[in-house]
GROMACS .gro file of C-alpha atoms in nm:
model
  436
    1UNK     CA    1   4.763   1.059  -1.169
    2UNK     CA    2   4.718   0.758  -0.940
    3UNK     CA    3   4.390   0.674  -1.119
    4UNK     CA    4   4.603   0.558  -1.414
    5UNK     CA    5   4.663   0.245  -1.208
    6UNK     CA    6   4.292   0.162  -1.248
    7UNK     CA    7   4.355   0.116  -1.618
    8UNK     CA    8   4.692  -0.057  -1.618
    9UNK     CA    9   4.759  -0.227  -1.283
   10UNK     CA   10   4.612  -0.576  -1.230
   11UNK     CA   11   4.868  -0.714  -0.987
   12UNK     CA   12   4.704  -0.639  -0.653
   13UNK     CA   13   4.445  -0.899  -0.565
   14UNK     CA   14   4.265  -1.066  -0.280
   15UNK     CA   15   4.454  -1.343  -0.105
   16UNK     CA   16   4.174  -1.604  -0.063
   17UNK     CA   17   4.336  -1.774   0.233
   18UNK     CA   18   4.408  -1.443   0.406
   19UNK     CA   19   4.045  -1.345   0.348
   20UNK     CA   20   3.921  -1.666   0.506
   21UNK     CA   21   4.148  -1.614   0.806
   22UNK     CA   22   4.034  -1.252   0.843
   23UNK     CA   23   3.666  -1.352   0.836
   24UNK     CA   24   3.714  -1.644   1.074
   25UNK     CA   25   3.963  -1.479   1.311
   26UNK     CA   26   3.714  -1.539   1.591
   27UNK     CA   27   3.678  -1.916   1.661
   28UNK     CA   28   3.301  -1.862   1.677
   29UNK     CA   29   3.309  -1.755   1.311
   30UNK     CA   30   3.422  -2.089   1.170
   31UNK     CA   31   3.216  -2.169   0.862
   32UNK     CA   32   3.124  -1.805   0.797
   33UNK     CA   33   3.355  -1.781   0.496
   34UNK     CA   34   3.178  -2.079   0.341
   35UNK     CA   35   2.842  -1.913   0.409
   36UNK     CA   36   2.959  -1.601   0.224
   37UNK     CA   37   3.079  -1.808  -0.073
   38UNK     CA   38   2.745  -1.988  -0.090
   39UNK     CA   39   2.516  -1.691  -0.018
   40UNK     CA   40   2.695  -1.410  -0.204
   41UNK     CA   41   2.980  -1.544  -0.420
   42UNK     CA   42   3.042  -1.206  -0.586
   43UNK     CA   43   3.062  -1.006  -0.264
   44UNK     CA   44   3.434  -0.927  -0.297
   45UNK     CA   45   3.606  -0.795  -0.609
   46UNK     CA   46   3.944  -0.935  -0.710
   47UNK     CA   47   4.107  -0.593  -0.755
   48UNK     CA   48   4.119  -0.270  -0.555
   49UNK     CA   49   4.025   0.076  -0.678
   50UNK     CA   50   4.297   0.342  -0.678
   51UNK     CA   51   4.187   0.694  -0.580
   52UNK     CA   52   4.408   1.001  -0.565
   53UNK     CA   53   4.465   1.185  -0.238
   54UNK     CA   54   4.316   1.503  -0.389
   55UNK     CA   55   3.992   1.317  -0.461
   56UNK     CA   56   3.990   1.164  -0.113
   57UNK     CA   57   4.033   1.511   0.037
   58UNK     CA   58   3.764   1.654  -0.192
   59UNK     CA   59   3.512   1.389  -0.077
   60UNK     CA   60   3.594   1.462   0.286
   61UNK     CA   61   3.541   1.834   0.221
   62UNK     CA   62   3.194   1.767   0.073
   63UNK     CA   63   3.102   1.558   0.378
   64UNK     CA   64   3.211   1.835   0.614
   65UNK     CA   65   3.014   2.088   0.410
   66UNK     CA   66   2.701   1.872   0.426
   67UNK     CA   67   2.740   1.839   0.802
   68UNK     CA   68   2.770   2.217   0.842
   69UNK     CA   69   2.444   2.273   0.652
   70UNK     CA   70   2.256   1.992   0.829
   71UNK     CA   71   2.338   2.167   1.157
   72UNK     CA   72   2.146   2.479   1.047
   73UNK     CA   73   1.797   2.521   1.200
   74UNK     CA   74   1.657   2.637   0.864
   75UNK     CA   75   1.780   2.323   0.689
   76UNK     CA   76   1.639   2.101   0.961
   77UNK     CA   77   1.303   2.273   0.937
   78UNK     CA   78   1.296   2.217   0.561
   79UNK     CA   79   1.409   1.851   0.577
   80UNK     CA   80   1.173   1.763   0.861
   81UNK     CA   81   0.891   1.933   0.673
   82UNK     CA   82   0.856   1.633   0.442
   83UNK     CA   83   0.961   1.369   0.697
   84UNK     CA   84   0.733   1.142   0.902
   85UNK     CA   85   0.635   1.264   1.248
   86UNK     CA   86   0.871   1.024   1.426
   87UNK     CA   87   1.167   1.213   1.276
   88UNK     CA   88   1.088   1.510   1.498
   89UNK     CA   89   1.183   1.301   1.799
   90UNK     CA   90   1.550   1.376   1.876
   91UNK     CA   91   1.729   1.090   2.057
   92UNK     CA   92   2.039   1.304   2.100
   93UNK     CA   93   2.274   1.090   1.891
   94UNK     CA   94   2.425   1.143   1.542
   95UNK     CA   95   2.354   0.788   1.419
   96UNK     CA   96   2.614   0.523   1.331
   97UNK     CA   97   2.750   0.427   0.990
   98UNK     CA   98   2.664   0.711   0.758
   99UNK     CA   99   2.749   0.625   0.398
  100UNK     CA  100   2.835   0.894   0.143
  101UNK     CA  101   2.841   0.749  -0.210
  102UNK     CA  102   3.040   0.925  -0.483
  103UNK     CA  103   3.103   0.882  -0.853
  104UNK     CA  104   3.454   0.982  -0.955
  105UNK     CA  105   3.502   1.146  -1.294
  106UNK     CA  106   3.735   1.381  -1.478
  107UNK     CA  107   3.591   1.678  -1.287
  108UNK     CA  108   3.643   1.513  -0.950
  109UNK     CA  109   3.410   1.331  -0.710
  110UNK     CA  110   3.035   1.397  -0.712
  111UNK     CA  111   2.810   1.286  -0.428
  112UNK     CA  112   2.508   1.097  -0.560
  113UNK     CA  113   2.356   0.956  -0.240
  114UNK     CA  114   2.369   0.954   0.139
  115UNK     CA  115   2.268   0.644   0.335
  116UNK     CA  116   2.209   0.611   0.708
  117UNK     CA  117   2.233   0.234   0.743
  118UNK     CA  118   2.520   0.182   0.503
  119UNK     CA  119   2.614  -0.186   0.493
  120UNK     CA  120   2.952  -0.336   0.420
  121UNK     CA  121   3.183  -0.152   0.661
  122UNK     CA  122   3.291  -0.459   0.854
  123UNK     CA  123   3.312  -0.672   0.541
  124UNK     CA  124   3.540  -0.412   0.386
  125UNK     CA  125   3.751  -0.410   0.700
  126UNK     CA  126   3.829  -0.781   0.668
  127UNK     CA  127   3.876  -0.739   0.292
  128UNK     CA  128   4.140  -0.470   0.350
  129UNK     CA  129   4.338  -0.716   0.559
  130UNK     CA  130   4.339  -0.974   0.279
  131UNK     CA  131   4.504  -0.772   0.002
  132UNK     CA  132   4.813  -0.914  -0.163
  133UNK     CA  133   5.033  -0.630  -0.289
  134UNK     CA  134   5.281  -0.674  -0.570
  135UNK     CA  135   5.547  -0.441  -0.434
  136UNK     CA  136   5.645  -0.218  -0.145
  137UNK     CA  137   5.503   0.095  -0.309
  138UNK     CA  138   5.157  -0.055  -0.347
  139UNK     CA  139   5.172  -0.201   0.004
  140UNK     CA  140   5.228   0.150   0.140
  141UNK     CA  141   4.887   0.270   0.022
  142UNK     CA  142   4.606   0.308   0.276
  143UNK     CA  143   4.229   0.242   0.280
  144UNK     CA  144   4.131   0.554   0.471
  145UNK     CA  145   4.211   0.779   0.766
  146UNK     CA  146   4.194   0.494   1.018
  147UNK     CA  147   4.451   0.215   0.995
  148UNK     CA  148   4.299  -0.121   0.902
  149UNK     CA  149   4.421  -0.269   1.230
  150UNK     CA  150   4.229  -0.003   1.426
  151UNK     CA  151   3.899  -0.008   1.238
  152UNK     CA  152   3.716  -0.264   1.451
  153UNK     CA  153   3.795  -0.074   1.771
  154UNK     CA  154   3.691   0.250   1.598
  155UNK     CA  155   3.357   0.097   1.500
  156UNK     CA  156   3.294  -0.033   1.852
  157UNK     CA  157   3.384   0.304   2.003
  158UNK     CA  158   3.132   0.465   1.767
  159UNK     CA  159   2.855   0.258   1.925
  160UNK     CA  160   2.990   0.344   2.271
  161UNK     CA  161   2.970   0.715   2.180
  162UNK     CA  162   2.613   0.667   2.060
  163UNK     CA  163   2.533   0.505   2.395
  164UNK     CA  164   2.685   0.788   2.597
  165UNK     CA  165   2.537   1.059   2.372
  166UNK     CA  166   2.194   0.920   2.462
  167UNK     CA  167   2.268   0.994   2.827
  168UNK     CA  168   2.380   0.648   2.935
  169UNK     CA  169   2.691   0.559   3.131
  170UNK     CA  170   2.937   0.275   3.092
  171UNK     CA  171   2.857   0.034   2.807
  172UNK     CA  172   2.537  -0.142   2.701
  173UNK     CA  173   2.507  -0.492   2.838
  174UNK     CA  174   2.332  -0.632   2.531
  175UNK     CA  175   2.311  -0.518   2.167
  176UNK     CA  176   2.067  -0.647   1.906
  177UNK     CA  177   2.145  -0.629   1.533
  178UNK     CA  178   1.796  -0.594   1.386
  179UNK     CA  179   1.653  -0.662   1.042
  180UNK     CA  180   1.346  -0.833   0.899
  181UNK     CA  181   1.406  -1.208   0.855
  182UNK     CA  182   1.781  -1.143   0.901
  183UNK     CA  183   1.889  -1.492   0.794
  184UNK     CA  184   1.747  -1.418   0.449
  185UNK     CA  185   1.919  -1.083   0.406
  186UNK     CA  186   2.199  -1.060   0.151
  187UNK     CA  187   2.443  -0.918   0.407
  188UNK     CA  188   2.345  -1.157   0.686
  189UNK     CA  189   2.711  -1.269   0.718
  190UNK     CA  190   2.800  -0.913   0.819
  191UNK     CA  191   2.535  -0.921   1.093
  192UNK     CA  192   2.715  -1.224   1.237
  193UNK     CA  193   3.049  -1.046   1.214
  194UNK     CA  194   2.907  -0.751   1.409
  195UNK     CA  195   2.772  -0.979   1.679
  196UNK     CA  196   3.120  -1.129   1.718
  197UNK     CA  197   3.277  -0.783   1.721
  198UNK     CA  198   3.054  -0.666   2.006
  199UNK     CA  199   3.128  -0.983   2.204
  200UNK     CA  200   3.503  -0.935   2.164
  201UNK     CA  201   3.467  -0.600   2.337
  202UNK     CA  202   3.269  -0.750   2.622
  203UNK     CA  203   2.910  -0.676   2.513
  204UNK     CA  204   2.663  -0.957   2.455
  205UNK     CA  205   2.498  -0.942   2.111
  206UNK     CA  206   2.231  -1.118   1.906
  207UNK     CA  207   2.098  -1.099   1.551
  208UNK     CA  208   1.720  -1.066   1.574
  209UNK     CA  209   1.404  -1.018   1.373
  210UNK     CA  210   1.199  -0.727   1.517
  211UNK     CA  211   0.905  -0.965   1.548
  212UNK     CA  212   1.100  -1.134   1.830
  213UNK     CA  213   1.087  -0.814   2.039
  214UNK     CA  214   0.838  -0.709   2.302
  215UNK     CA  215   0.810  -0.388   2.503
  216UNK     CA  216   0.657  -0.385   2.850
  217UNK     CA  217   0.725  -0.212   3.183
  218UNK     CA  218   0.972   0.019   3.012
  219UNK     CA  219   1.198  -0.263   2.885
  220UNK     CA  220   1.261  -0.382   2.528
  221UNK     CA  221   1.340  -0.753   2.532
  222UNK     CA  222   1.346  -1.076   2.341
  223UNK     CA  223   1.311  -1.429   2.478
  224UNK     CA  224   1.660  -1.416   2.630
  225UNK     CA  225   1.627  -1.087   2.815
  226UNK     CA  226   1.651  -0.704   2.796
  227UNK     CA  227   1.809  -0.519   2.504
  228UNK     CA  228   1.993  -0.193   2.568
  229UNK     CA  229   2.102  -0.085   2.219
  230UNK     CA  230   1.972  -0.170   1.872
  231UNK     CA  231   2.200  -0.159   1.568
  232UNK     CA  232   1.926  -0.088   1.318
  233UNK     CA  233   1.960  -0.241   0.969
  234UNK     CA  234   1.589  -0.208   0.883
  235UNK     CA  235   1.482  -0.034   0.565
  236UNK     CA  236   1.158   0.073   0.733
  237UNK     CA  237   1.320   0.403   0.815
  238UNK     CA  238   1.029   0.540   1.019
  239UNK     CA  239   0.963   0.214   1.211
  240UNK     CA  240   0.606   0.229   1.084
  241UNK     CA  241   0.539  -0.137   0.999
  242UNK     CA  242   0.317  -0.328   1.245
  243UNK     CA  243   0.596  -0.582   1.297
  244UNK     CA  244   0.817  -0.299   1.427
  245UNK     CA  245   0.568  -0.166   1.683
  246UNK     CA  246   0.763  -0.279   1.991
  247UNK     CA  247   1.083  -0.117   1.865
  248UNK     CA  248   0.891   0.198   1.765
  249UNK     CA  249   0.737   0.232   2.112
  250UNK     CA  250   1.060   0.160   2.300
  251UNK     CA  251   1.252   0.410   2.087
  252UNK     CA  252   1.007   0.694   2.155
  253UNK     CA  253   1.004   0.604   2.526
  254UNK     CA  254   1.387   0.631   2.532
  255UNK     CA  255   1.389   0.278   2.670
  256UNK     CA  256   1.649   0.169   2.414
  257UNK     CA  257   1.920   0.342   2.212
  258UNK     CA  258   1.853   0.291   1.840
  259UNK     CA  259   2.121   0.367   1.583
  260UNK     CA  260   2.088   0.473   1.309
  261UNK     CA  261   1.745   0.617   1.383
  262UNK     CA  262   1.450   0.777   1.196
  263UNK     CA  263   1.568   1.134   1.259
  264UNK     CA  264   1.910   1.064   1.104
  265UNK     CA  265   1.744   0.920   0.794
  266UNK     CA  266   1.514   1.222   0.764
  267UNK     CA  267   1.798   1.473   0.797
  268UNK     CA  268   2.044   1.299   0.566
  269UNK     CA  269   1.918   1.011   0.356
  270UNK     CA  270   1.583   1.128   0.218
  271UNK     CA  271   1.687   1.201  -0.139
  272UNK     CA  272   1.477   1.517  -0.148
  273UNK     CA  273   1.738   1.668   0.084
  274UNK     CA  274   1.990   1.669  -0.202
  275UNK     CA  275   1.765   1.926  -0.369
  276UNK     CA  276   1.821   2.151  -0.066
  277UNK     CA  277   2.196   2.093  -0.071
  278UNK     CA  278   2.225   2.193  -0.438
  279UNK     CA  279   1.992   2.496  -0.429
  280UNK     CA  280   2.229   2.794  -0.432
  281UNK     CA  281   1.963   3.059  -0.367
  282UNK     CA  282   1.816   2.875  -0.071
  283UNK     CA  283   2.159   2.799   0.078
  284UNK     CA  284   2.258   3.166   0.055
  285UNK     CA  285   1.931   3.267   0.222
  286UNK     CA  286   2.028   3.039   0.512
  287UNK     CA  287   2.361   3.218   0.550
  288UNK     CA  288   2.584   2.948   0.402
  289UNK     CA  289   2.922   3.103   0.320
  290UNK     CA  290   3.049   3.109  -0.038
  291UNK     CA  291   3.333   2.860   0.020
  292UNK     CA  292   3.093   2.600   0.161
  293UNK     CA  293   2.842   2.676  -0.114
  294UNK     CA  294   3.107   2.621  -0.381
  295UNK     CA  295   3.208   2.289  -0.224
  296UNK     CA  296   2.848   2.169  -0.226
  297UNK     CA  297   2.766   2.278  -0.580
  298UNK     CA  298   3.088   2.132  -0.721
  299UNK     CA  299   3.071   1.814  -0.518
  300UNK     CA  300   2.704   1.706  -0.527
  301UNK     CA  301   2.509   1.596  -0.833
  302UNK     CA  302   2.240   1.862  -0.887
  303UNK     CA  303   1.904   1.728  -0.771
  304UNK     CA  304   1.547   1.860  -0.795
  305UNK     CA  305   1.203   1.741  -0.695
  306UNK     CA  306   0.991   1.585  -0.967
  307UNK     CA  307   0.654   1.756  -1.004
  308UNK     CA  308   0.376   1.740  -1.259
  309UNK     CA  309   0.429   2.111  -1.329
  310UNK     CA  310   0.780   2.032  -1.461
  311UNK     CA  311   0.679   1.715  -1.642
  312UNK     CA  312   0.743   1.835  -1.997
  313UNK     CA  313   1.082   1.990  -1.915
  314UNK     CA  314   1.205   1.686  -1.722
  315UNK     CA  315   1.084   1.442  -1.988
  316UNK     CA  316   1.267   1.642  -2.256
  317UNK     CA  317   1.586   1.639  -2.047
  318UNK     CA  318   1.549   1.280  -1.925
  319UNK     CA  319   1.858   1.144  -2.103
  320UNK     CA  320   2.078   1.359  -1.879
  321UNK     CA  321   1.893   1.262  -1.560
  322UNK     CA  322   1.859   0.977  -1.311
  323UNK     CA  323   1.525   0.936  -1.129
  324UNK     CA  324   1.515   0.805  -0.771
  325UNK     CA  325   1.234   0.757  -0.517
  326UNK     CA  326   1.269   0.997  -0.224
  327UNK     CA  327   1.285   0.726   0.041
  328UNK     CA  328   1.433   0.454  -0.178
  329UNK     CA  329   1.728   0.231  -0.098
  330UNK     CA  330   1.944  -0.023  -0.275
  331UNK     CA  331   1.865   0.129  -0.616
  332UNK     CA  332   1.509  -0.005  -0.597
  333UNK     CA  333   1.268   0.167  -0.840
  334UNK     CA  334   1.549   0.395  -0.965
  335UNK     CA  335   1.571   0.466  -1.336
  336UNK     CA  336   1.813   0.610  -1.586
  337UNK     CA  337   1.626   0.867  -1.787
  338UNK     CA  338   1.734   0.727  -2.123
  339UNK     CA  339   1.571   0.392  -2.029
  340UNK     CA  340   1.233   0.537  -1.930
  341UNK     CA  341   0.906   0.431  -2.088
  342UNK     CA  342   0.593   0.646  -2.081
  343UNK     CA  343   0.433   0.395  -1.843
  344UNK     CA  344   0.717   0.424  -1.591
  345UNK     CA  345   0.720   0.802  -1.632
  346UNK     CA  346   0.354   0.811  -1.530
  347UNK     CA  347   0.441   0.612  -1.217
  348UNK     CA  348   0.727   0.852  -1.136
  349UNK     CA  349   0.498   1.154  -1.165
  350UNK     CA  350   0.246   0.987  -0.934
  351UNK     CA  351   0.512   0.908  -0.671
  352UNK     CA  352   0.765   1.106  -0.471
  353UNK     CA  353   1.075   1.118  -0.689
  354UNK     CA  354   1.380   1.332  -0.745
  355UNK     CA  355   1.556   1.399  -1.073
  356UNK     CA  356   1.932   1.394  -1.036
  357UNK     CA  357   2.195   1.508  -1.282
  358UNK     CA  358   2.336   1.195  -1.445
  359UNK     CA  359   2.696   1.154  -1.326
  360UNK     CA  360   2.876   0.862  -1.496
  361UNK     CA  361   3.036   0.614  -1.257
  362UNK     CA  362   3.409   0.559  -1.244
  363UNK     CA  363   3.587   0.286  -1.437
  364UNK     CA  364   3.808   0.002  -1.318
  365UNK     CA  365   3.981  -0.206  -1.582
  366UNK     CA  366   3.991  -0.573  -1.485
  367UNK     CA  367   4.212  -0.673  -1.775
  368UNK     CA  368   4.371  -0.524  -2.088
  369UNK     CA  369   4.039  -0.543  -2.277
  370UNK     CA  370   3.772  -0.544  -2.009
  371UNK     CA  371   3.642  -0.288  -1.761
  372UNK     CA  372   3.369  -0.243  -1.499
  373UNK     CA  373   3.195   0.051  -1.331
  374UNK     CA  374   3.280   0.176  -0.985
  375UNK     CA  375   3.165   0.406  -0.709
  376UNK     CA  376   3.325   0.504  -0.379
  377UNK     CA  377   3.158   0.491  -0.039
  378UNK     CA  378   3.286   0.699   0.251
  379UNK     CA  379   3.183   0.545   0.583
  380UNK     CA  380   3.165   0.839   0.822
  381UNK     CA  381   3.058   0.923   1.174
  382UNK     CA  382   2.970   1.276   1.286
  383UNK     CA  383   3.129   1.411   0.968
  384UNK     CA  384   3.460   1.225   1.005
  385UNK     CA  385   3.551   0.960   0.746
  386UNK     CA  386   3.650   0.625   0.895
  387UNK     CA  387   3.686   0.401   0.592
  388UNK     CA  388   3.683   0.423   0.212
  389UNK     CA  389   3.549   0.136   0.004
  390UNK     CA  390   3.446   0.084  -0.357
  391UNK     CA  391   3.180  -0.117  -0.531
  392UNK     CA  392   3.276  -0.256  -0.871
  393UNK     CA  393   2.991  -0.370  -1.091
  394UNK     CA  394   2.819  -0.396  -1.429
  395UNK     CA  395   2.467  -0.287  -1.513
  396UNK     CA  396   2.261   0.019  -1.424
  397UNK     CA  397   2.335   0.024  -1.049
  398UNK     CA  398   2.562  -0.134  -0.789
  399UNK     CA  399   2.447  -0.486  -0.717
  400UNK     CA  400   2.726  -0.700  -0.560
  401UNK     CA  401   2.618  -0.976  -0.794
  402UNK     CA  402   2.856  -0.925  -1.087
  403UNK     CA  403   3.122  -1.190  -1.150
  404UNK     CA  404   3.457  -1.024  -1.082
  405UNK     CA  405   3.288  -0.733  -0.905
  406UNK     CA  406   3.176  -0.659  -0.550
  407UNK     CA  407   3.320  -0.463  -0.261
  408UNK     CA  408   3.676  -0.352  -0.326
  409UNK     CA  409   3.931  -0.166  -0.112
  410UNK     CA  410   4.004   0.192  -0.205
  411UNK     CA  411   4.379   0.244  -0.207
  412UNK     CA  412   4.518   0.594  -0.180
  413UNK     CA  413   4.838   0.762  -0.070
  414UNK     CA  414   4.871   0.847   0.299
  415UNK     CA  415   4.791   1.200   0.407
  416UNK     CA  416   5.096   1.414   0.318
  417UNK     CA  417   5.349   1.518   0.578
  418UNK     CA  418   5.574   1.814   0.513
  419UNK     CA  419   5.414   1.882   0.176
  420UNK     CA  420   5.608   1.604   0.002
  421UNK     CA  421   5.466   1.451  -0.315
  422UNK     CA  422   5.393   1.079  -0.313
  423UNK     CA  423   5.509   0.847  -0.591
  424UNK     CA  424   5.330   0.518  -0.655
  425UNK     CA  425   5.458   0.244  -0.882
  426UNK     CA  426   5.310  -0.086  -1.003
  427UNK     CA  427   5.530  -0.390  -0.950
  428UNK     CA  428   5.434  -0.562  -1.274
  429UNK     CA  429   5.461  -0.237  -1.470
  430UNK     CA  430   5.776  -0.050  -1.356
  431UNK     CA  431   5.701   0.215  -1.617
  432UNK     CA  432   5.394   0.313  -1.412
  433UNK     CA  433   5.548   0.553  -1.162
  434UNK     CA  434   5.254   0.777  -1.080
  435UNK     CA  435   5.279   1.102  -0.888
  436UNK     CA  436   4.965   1.159  -0.685
   0.00000   0.00000   0.00000
């Protein structure tokens, strides 16, 4: 299997100079590579992650299955039942940059989380262009369904589709990339890359704090003028904070297109929804066909709501479980069951948590005697995967702060044509000729 390369192939690595050139391709981006090195020195891993085509196809099948269930009125009623009121407002758009995170094991990929403001897509795009392959066979591998050279245009067109889906014509004149104190955010360099991307396609862009916004006379604006579309990187998923009041009001007035938006988070990223997607009886009652049901149950880590009524059972089974807050993000306040104390357990019972089947992460060997953990993120739009990327790390959860770890390209064989089997070899290990 191609995954054997994760244990024995160490000869594909990042070309530092190519990475700098990819990041600073736009003259306006000069100095951005240095900012990344200073701000987040472990953002990019030195090695890629190899994933078999069958696992890539299996992840895509899970994503399509999730999309088919999310489209059901009964699912939407259930998911919106525990969502904030703002989620009932439908802006008419799918929401940009969905992230489906999988752990890959011996039994295949298992979805552990869905995110609606998944960061890293543009960073992984430049990373894919900076890989130094050891041989022609490795160079022939791909990072996803969209060629690396076409990803930036694909991402821009996604925002254009969001704009048109909201009933607008043409293109927005001005886009704001929004987050609280953006200059202090870990992925601030990516915000700058997005601003440059939008400008290259003829749309003015700015990175803004929501406190800089005002809404009056039907127009959302900052000091420089009106804003037509907001690329939302906030983790206040319901726009409820006082500092976000102008954006909240403009969004509900349809005065600005916001993507991703509160409804997308409520339908996909609230972790309680995974309990719906792994409940066989409920899915059957909604009319989900057996093939889709099988894909969901095989491909998603089983998840249930934590309740005081199940306290004793869940505590007894805690070593096989992972506990996550329903609206959490970035692994904050998430706990492996085998690490729980009674004090933390009391806090979990008092909060809104889910208990998820513990699915071990994948493994990427970084040398003959050293290895790290890995997961795979599928960046998708409207159910279609655009890009595959990995996070390589140590510790309980992904952190992008581990020496030698960080974002890593996922390398897989191209989609088959004519049913032919692909053969992948490692240049430094000619004995590694792996049939995918």
